[in-house]
XYZ file of C-alpha atoms in Angstrom:
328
model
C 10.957 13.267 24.534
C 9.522 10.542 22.919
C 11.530 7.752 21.450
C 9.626 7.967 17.615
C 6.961 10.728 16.956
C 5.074 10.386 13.722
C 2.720 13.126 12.406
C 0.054 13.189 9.359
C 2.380 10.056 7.880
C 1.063 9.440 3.789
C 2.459 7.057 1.375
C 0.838 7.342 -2.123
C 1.820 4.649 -5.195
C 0.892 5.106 -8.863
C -1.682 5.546 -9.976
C -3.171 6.816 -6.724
C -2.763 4.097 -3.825
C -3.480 5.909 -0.751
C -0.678 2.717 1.515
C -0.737 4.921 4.494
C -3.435 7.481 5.060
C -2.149 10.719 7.203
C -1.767 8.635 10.753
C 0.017 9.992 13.833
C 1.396 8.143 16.696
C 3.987 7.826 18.834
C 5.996 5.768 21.010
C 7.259 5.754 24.680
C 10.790 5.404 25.443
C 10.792 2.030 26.961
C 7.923 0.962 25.628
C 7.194 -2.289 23.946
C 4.982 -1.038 21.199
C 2.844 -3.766 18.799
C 1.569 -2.449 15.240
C -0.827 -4.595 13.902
C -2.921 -5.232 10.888
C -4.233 -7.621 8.012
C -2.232 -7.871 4.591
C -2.337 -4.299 2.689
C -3.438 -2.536 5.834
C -0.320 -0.124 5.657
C 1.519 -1.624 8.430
C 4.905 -2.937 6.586
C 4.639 0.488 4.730
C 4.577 2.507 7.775
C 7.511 0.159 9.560
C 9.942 1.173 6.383
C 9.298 4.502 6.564
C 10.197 4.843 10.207
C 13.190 2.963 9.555
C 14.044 4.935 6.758
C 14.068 2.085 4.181
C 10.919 3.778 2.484
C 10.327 7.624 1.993
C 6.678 8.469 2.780
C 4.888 11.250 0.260
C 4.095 13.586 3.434
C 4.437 14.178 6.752
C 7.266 13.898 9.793
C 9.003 11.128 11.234
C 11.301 12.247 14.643
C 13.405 9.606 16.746
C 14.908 10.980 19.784
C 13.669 14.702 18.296
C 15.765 13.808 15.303
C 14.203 14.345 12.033
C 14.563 10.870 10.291
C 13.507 11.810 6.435
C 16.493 14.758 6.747
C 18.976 12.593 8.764
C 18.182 8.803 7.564
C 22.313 7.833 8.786
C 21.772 9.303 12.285
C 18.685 7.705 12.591
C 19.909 4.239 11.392
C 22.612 4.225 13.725
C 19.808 4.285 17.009
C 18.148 1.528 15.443
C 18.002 -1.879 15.234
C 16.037 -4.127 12.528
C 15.532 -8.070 12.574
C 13.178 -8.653 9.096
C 10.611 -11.620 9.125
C 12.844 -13.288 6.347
C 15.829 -15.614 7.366
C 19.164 -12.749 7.782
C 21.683 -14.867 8.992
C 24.575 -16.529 7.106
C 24.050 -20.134 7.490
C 27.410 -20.857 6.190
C 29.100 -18.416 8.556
C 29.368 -19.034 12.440
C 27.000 -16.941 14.270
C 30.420 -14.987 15.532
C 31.394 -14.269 12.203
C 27.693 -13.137 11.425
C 28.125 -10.711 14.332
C 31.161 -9.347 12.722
C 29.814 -8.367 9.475
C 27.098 -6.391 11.591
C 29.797 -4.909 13.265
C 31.756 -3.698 10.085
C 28.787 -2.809 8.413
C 27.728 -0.357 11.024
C 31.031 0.790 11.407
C 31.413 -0.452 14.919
C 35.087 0.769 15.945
C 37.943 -2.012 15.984
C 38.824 -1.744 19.162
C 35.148 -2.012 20.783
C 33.975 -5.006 18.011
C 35.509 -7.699 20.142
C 33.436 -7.046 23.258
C 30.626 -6.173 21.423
C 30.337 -9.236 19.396
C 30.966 -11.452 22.702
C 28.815 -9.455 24.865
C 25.696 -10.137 22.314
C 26.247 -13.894 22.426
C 26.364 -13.911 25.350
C 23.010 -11.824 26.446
C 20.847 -13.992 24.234
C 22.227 -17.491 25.465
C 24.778 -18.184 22.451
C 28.160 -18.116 23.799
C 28.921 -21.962 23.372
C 27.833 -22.239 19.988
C 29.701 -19.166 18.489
C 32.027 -21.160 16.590
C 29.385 -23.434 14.926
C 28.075 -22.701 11.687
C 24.627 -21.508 11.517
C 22.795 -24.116 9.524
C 23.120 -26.527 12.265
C 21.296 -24.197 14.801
C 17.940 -24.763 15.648
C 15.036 -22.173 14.758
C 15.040 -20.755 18.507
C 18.763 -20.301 18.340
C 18.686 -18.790 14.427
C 16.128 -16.163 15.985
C 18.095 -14.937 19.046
C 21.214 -15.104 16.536
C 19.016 -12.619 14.283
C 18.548 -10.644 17.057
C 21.998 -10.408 18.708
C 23.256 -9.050 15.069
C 20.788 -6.260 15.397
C 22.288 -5.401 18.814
C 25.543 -5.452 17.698
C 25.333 -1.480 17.088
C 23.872 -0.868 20.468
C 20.574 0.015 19.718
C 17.954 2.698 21.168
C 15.243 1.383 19.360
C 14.789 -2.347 18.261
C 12.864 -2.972 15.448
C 11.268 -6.686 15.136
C 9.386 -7.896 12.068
C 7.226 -11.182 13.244
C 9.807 -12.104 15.877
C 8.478 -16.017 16.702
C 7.207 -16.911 13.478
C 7.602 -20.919 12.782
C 8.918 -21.188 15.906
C 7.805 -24.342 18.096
C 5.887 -23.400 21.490
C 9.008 -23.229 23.250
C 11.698 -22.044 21.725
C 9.048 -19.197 20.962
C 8.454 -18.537 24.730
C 12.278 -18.224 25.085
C 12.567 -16.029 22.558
C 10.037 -14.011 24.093
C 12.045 -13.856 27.633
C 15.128 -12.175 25.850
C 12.770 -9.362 24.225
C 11.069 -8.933 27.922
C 14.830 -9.105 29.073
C 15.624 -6.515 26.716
C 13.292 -4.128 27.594
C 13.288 -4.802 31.287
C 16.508 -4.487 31.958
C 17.972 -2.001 29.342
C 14.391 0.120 28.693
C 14.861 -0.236 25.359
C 11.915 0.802 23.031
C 11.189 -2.246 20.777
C 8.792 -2.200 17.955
C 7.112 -5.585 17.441
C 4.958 -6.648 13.936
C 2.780 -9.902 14.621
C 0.003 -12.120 13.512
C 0.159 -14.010 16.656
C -2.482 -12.274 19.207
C -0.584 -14.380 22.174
C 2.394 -12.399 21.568
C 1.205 -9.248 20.928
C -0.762 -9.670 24.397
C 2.231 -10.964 26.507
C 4.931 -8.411 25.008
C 3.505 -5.436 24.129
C 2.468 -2.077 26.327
C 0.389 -0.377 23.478
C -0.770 -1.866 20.186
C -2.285 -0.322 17.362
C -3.935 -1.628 14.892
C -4.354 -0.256 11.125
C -6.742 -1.053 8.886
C -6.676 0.713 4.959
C -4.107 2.911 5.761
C -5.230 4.164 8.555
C -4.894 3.600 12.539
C -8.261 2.161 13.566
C -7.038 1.707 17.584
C -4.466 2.350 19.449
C -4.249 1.397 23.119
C -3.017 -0.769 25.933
C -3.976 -5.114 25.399
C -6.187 -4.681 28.397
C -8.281 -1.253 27.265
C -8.660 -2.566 23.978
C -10.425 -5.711 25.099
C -12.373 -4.148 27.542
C -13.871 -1.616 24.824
C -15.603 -4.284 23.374
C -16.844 -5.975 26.381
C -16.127 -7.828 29.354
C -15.477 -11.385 30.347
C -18.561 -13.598 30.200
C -19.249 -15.309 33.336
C -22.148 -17.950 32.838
C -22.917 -19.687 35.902
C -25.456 -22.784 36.394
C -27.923 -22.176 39.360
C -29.245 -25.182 41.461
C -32.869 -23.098 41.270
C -34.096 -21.499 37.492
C -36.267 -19.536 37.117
C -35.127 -16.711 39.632
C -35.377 -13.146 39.245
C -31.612 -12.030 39.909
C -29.629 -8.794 40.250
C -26.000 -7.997 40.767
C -24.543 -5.241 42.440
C -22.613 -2.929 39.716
C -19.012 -3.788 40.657
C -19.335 -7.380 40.133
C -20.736 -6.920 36.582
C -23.703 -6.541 34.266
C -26.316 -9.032 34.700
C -26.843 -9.785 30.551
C -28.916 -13.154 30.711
C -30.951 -15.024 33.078
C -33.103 -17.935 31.359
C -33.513 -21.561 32.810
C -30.346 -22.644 32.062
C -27.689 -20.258 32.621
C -26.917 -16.853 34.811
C -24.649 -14.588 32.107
C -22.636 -12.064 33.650
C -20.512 -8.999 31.641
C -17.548 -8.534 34.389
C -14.012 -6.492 33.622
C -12.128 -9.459 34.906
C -13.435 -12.944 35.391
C -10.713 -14.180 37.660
C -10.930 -11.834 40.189
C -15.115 -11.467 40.203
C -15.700 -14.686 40.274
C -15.269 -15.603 43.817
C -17.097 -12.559 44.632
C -20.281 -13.522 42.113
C -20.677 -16.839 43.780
C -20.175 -15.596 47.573
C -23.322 -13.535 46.398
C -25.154 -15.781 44.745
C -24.419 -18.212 47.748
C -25.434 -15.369 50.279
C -28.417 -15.031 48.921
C -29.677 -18.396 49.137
C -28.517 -19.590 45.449
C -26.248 -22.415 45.070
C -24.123 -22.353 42.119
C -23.487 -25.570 40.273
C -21.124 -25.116 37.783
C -19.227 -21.871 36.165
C -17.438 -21.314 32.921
C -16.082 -17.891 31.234
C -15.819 -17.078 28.252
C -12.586 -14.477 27.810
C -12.238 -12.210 25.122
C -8.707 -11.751 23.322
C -7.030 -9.180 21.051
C -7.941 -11.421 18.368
C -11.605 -10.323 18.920
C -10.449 -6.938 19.194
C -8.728 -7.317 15.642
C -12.131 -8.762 14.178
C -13.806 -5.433 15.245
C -11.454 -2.903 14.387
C -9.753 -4.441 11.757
C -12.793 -6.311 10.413
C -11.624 -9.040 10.063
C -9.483 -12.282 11.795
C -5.901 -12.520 11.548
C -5.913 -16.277 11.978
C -7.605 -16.388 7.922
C -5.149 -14.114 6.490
C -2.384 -17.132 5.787
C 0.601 -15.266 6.281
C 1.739 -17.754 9.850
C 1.446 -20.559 7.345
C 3.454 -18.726 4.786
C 6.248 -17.167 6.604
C 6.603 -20.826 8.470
C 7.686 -21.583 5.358
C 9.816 -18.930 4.438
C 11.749 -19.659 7.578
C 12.102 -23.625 7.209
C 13.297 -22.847 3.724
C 16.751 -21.779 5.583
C 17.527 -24.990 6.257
C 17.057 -26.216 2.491
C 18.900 -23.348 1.188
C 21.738 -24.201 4.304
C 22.620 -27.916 2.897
């Protein structure tokens, strides 16, 4: 069984915007699953269908075998959604945001208590339960936003730009509670991002869609490696050499005066190995730098284009700061 199974998914608007263009995937149970894309890709589209805040113009949508588009309230009660935009009550205390969760997925009386308590507790908010939630920090308003959606006990967690506007380390604490999540509960979580980082440290599989469509899908690793290796340039104390590299180590893609330039899976662990060789063969190596390529390379060629220029980090930022405006 897998946890969400989506076949020959469409979404057309008037007069005829082809959104989503007849993509299947699917996703692992306990799998930490990334969907990428630039603005108007499909990828927002495709997340509301699945959740069953959008109806798509054709094709199936299963969780758990469960036909979503024919049974939207049993799938709704497997999942759990945390938007990109601010969802907390900053003039509530983060327990009594947990409660309205509770009520409004009709959590039973007798079980909201524990619940509630149980969910502050797992994402480190226990001892500020009874504060109200403007005075939280951004960190804290995120794993708040997050404890809501667990409120219901979710199979699948659904999170839209999890870290945005974050600071560097409430962002990597955030990050431990969704690897905590998953690690220790295998729940499947479904992760939107613009930041490559995160997609690369959180998720197992990532696809990424471009005009409606699903240009990749793969693990971090697979997709970087299918457009190339790291770049290992070395500095010999002798130019000029005619040089060759046996096949494991890597491709031999330069050799001029200056530099050695060497295609390699992974940098870190052929490194040591180039320069014994080099060395063993009479070359002295002066100096070594790589050049690593990362998912946001892999975006460039798949989705054609970069998703640092697409603005939407800067934007959200300030969607989220705007909390604490609206929270005076």
């Amino acid at each position: 069984m897998k946890a969400i199974e989506v076949n020959n998914l469409s979404k057309l608007y008037p007069p005829n915007i082809r959104a989503v263009d007849d993509i299947t995937f699917s996703i692992d149970l306990g799998e930490i699953f990334g969907l990428l894309g630039p603005n108007g890709a499909g990828k927002t589209t495709t997340l509301k269908a699945i959740t069953t805040l959008g109806k798509p113009s054709s094709g199936t949508i299963k969780a758990f075998d469960i036909d979503i588009i024919e049974s939207p309230q049993k799938a709704r009660q497997m999942f759990g959604y945390v938007p990109q935009a601010v969802s907390a009550d900053g003039d509530l205390t983060g327990y009594e945001n947990l409660l309205i969760f509770a009520k409004l997925f009709y959590v039973n009386k007798n079980e909201r208590e524990k619940r509630i308590n149980n969910a502050l507790k797992y994402m480190g908010l226990s001892d500020r339960s009874q504060d109200l939630v403007k005075h939280y920090s951004g960190g804290m308003m995120r794993r708040l936003e997050i404890a809501q959606a667990l409120v219901n006990r979710p199979k699948v967690l659904f999170l839209d730009e999890p870290s945005i506007g974050l600071d560097p380390s409430s962002k990597r604490q955030v990050w431990e509670y969704i690897k905590k999540l998953n690690e220790e509960f295998g729940m499947t979580i479904v992760i939107t991002t613009h930041d490559m980082l995160e997609a690369d440290e959180l998720c197992h599989r990532i696809a990424i869609m471009n005009s409606g469509k699903i240009a990749v899908i793969d693990t971090p690793h697979l997709l970087k490696k299918s457009i190339g290796g790291d770049i290992v340039s070395l500095s010999l104390q002798e130019s000029g050499l005619k040089l060759s590299i046996p096949d494991e180590l890597g491709l031999l893609i330069g050799n001029d005066d200056d530099r050695v330039l060497i295609s390699t899976d992974n940098a870190e662990i052929a490194i040591p190995q180039i320069i014994r060789h080099f060395e063993n063969n009479g070359s002295v190596v002066r100096s070594v730098t790589v050049n690593k390529l990362t998912l946001d390379d892999v975006f460039m060629k798949y989705a054609r284009s970069s998703l640092q220029s697409q603005g939407t980090i800067k934007d959200n930022r300030s969607v989220r700061r705007s909390f604490a405006r609206r929270g005076r």
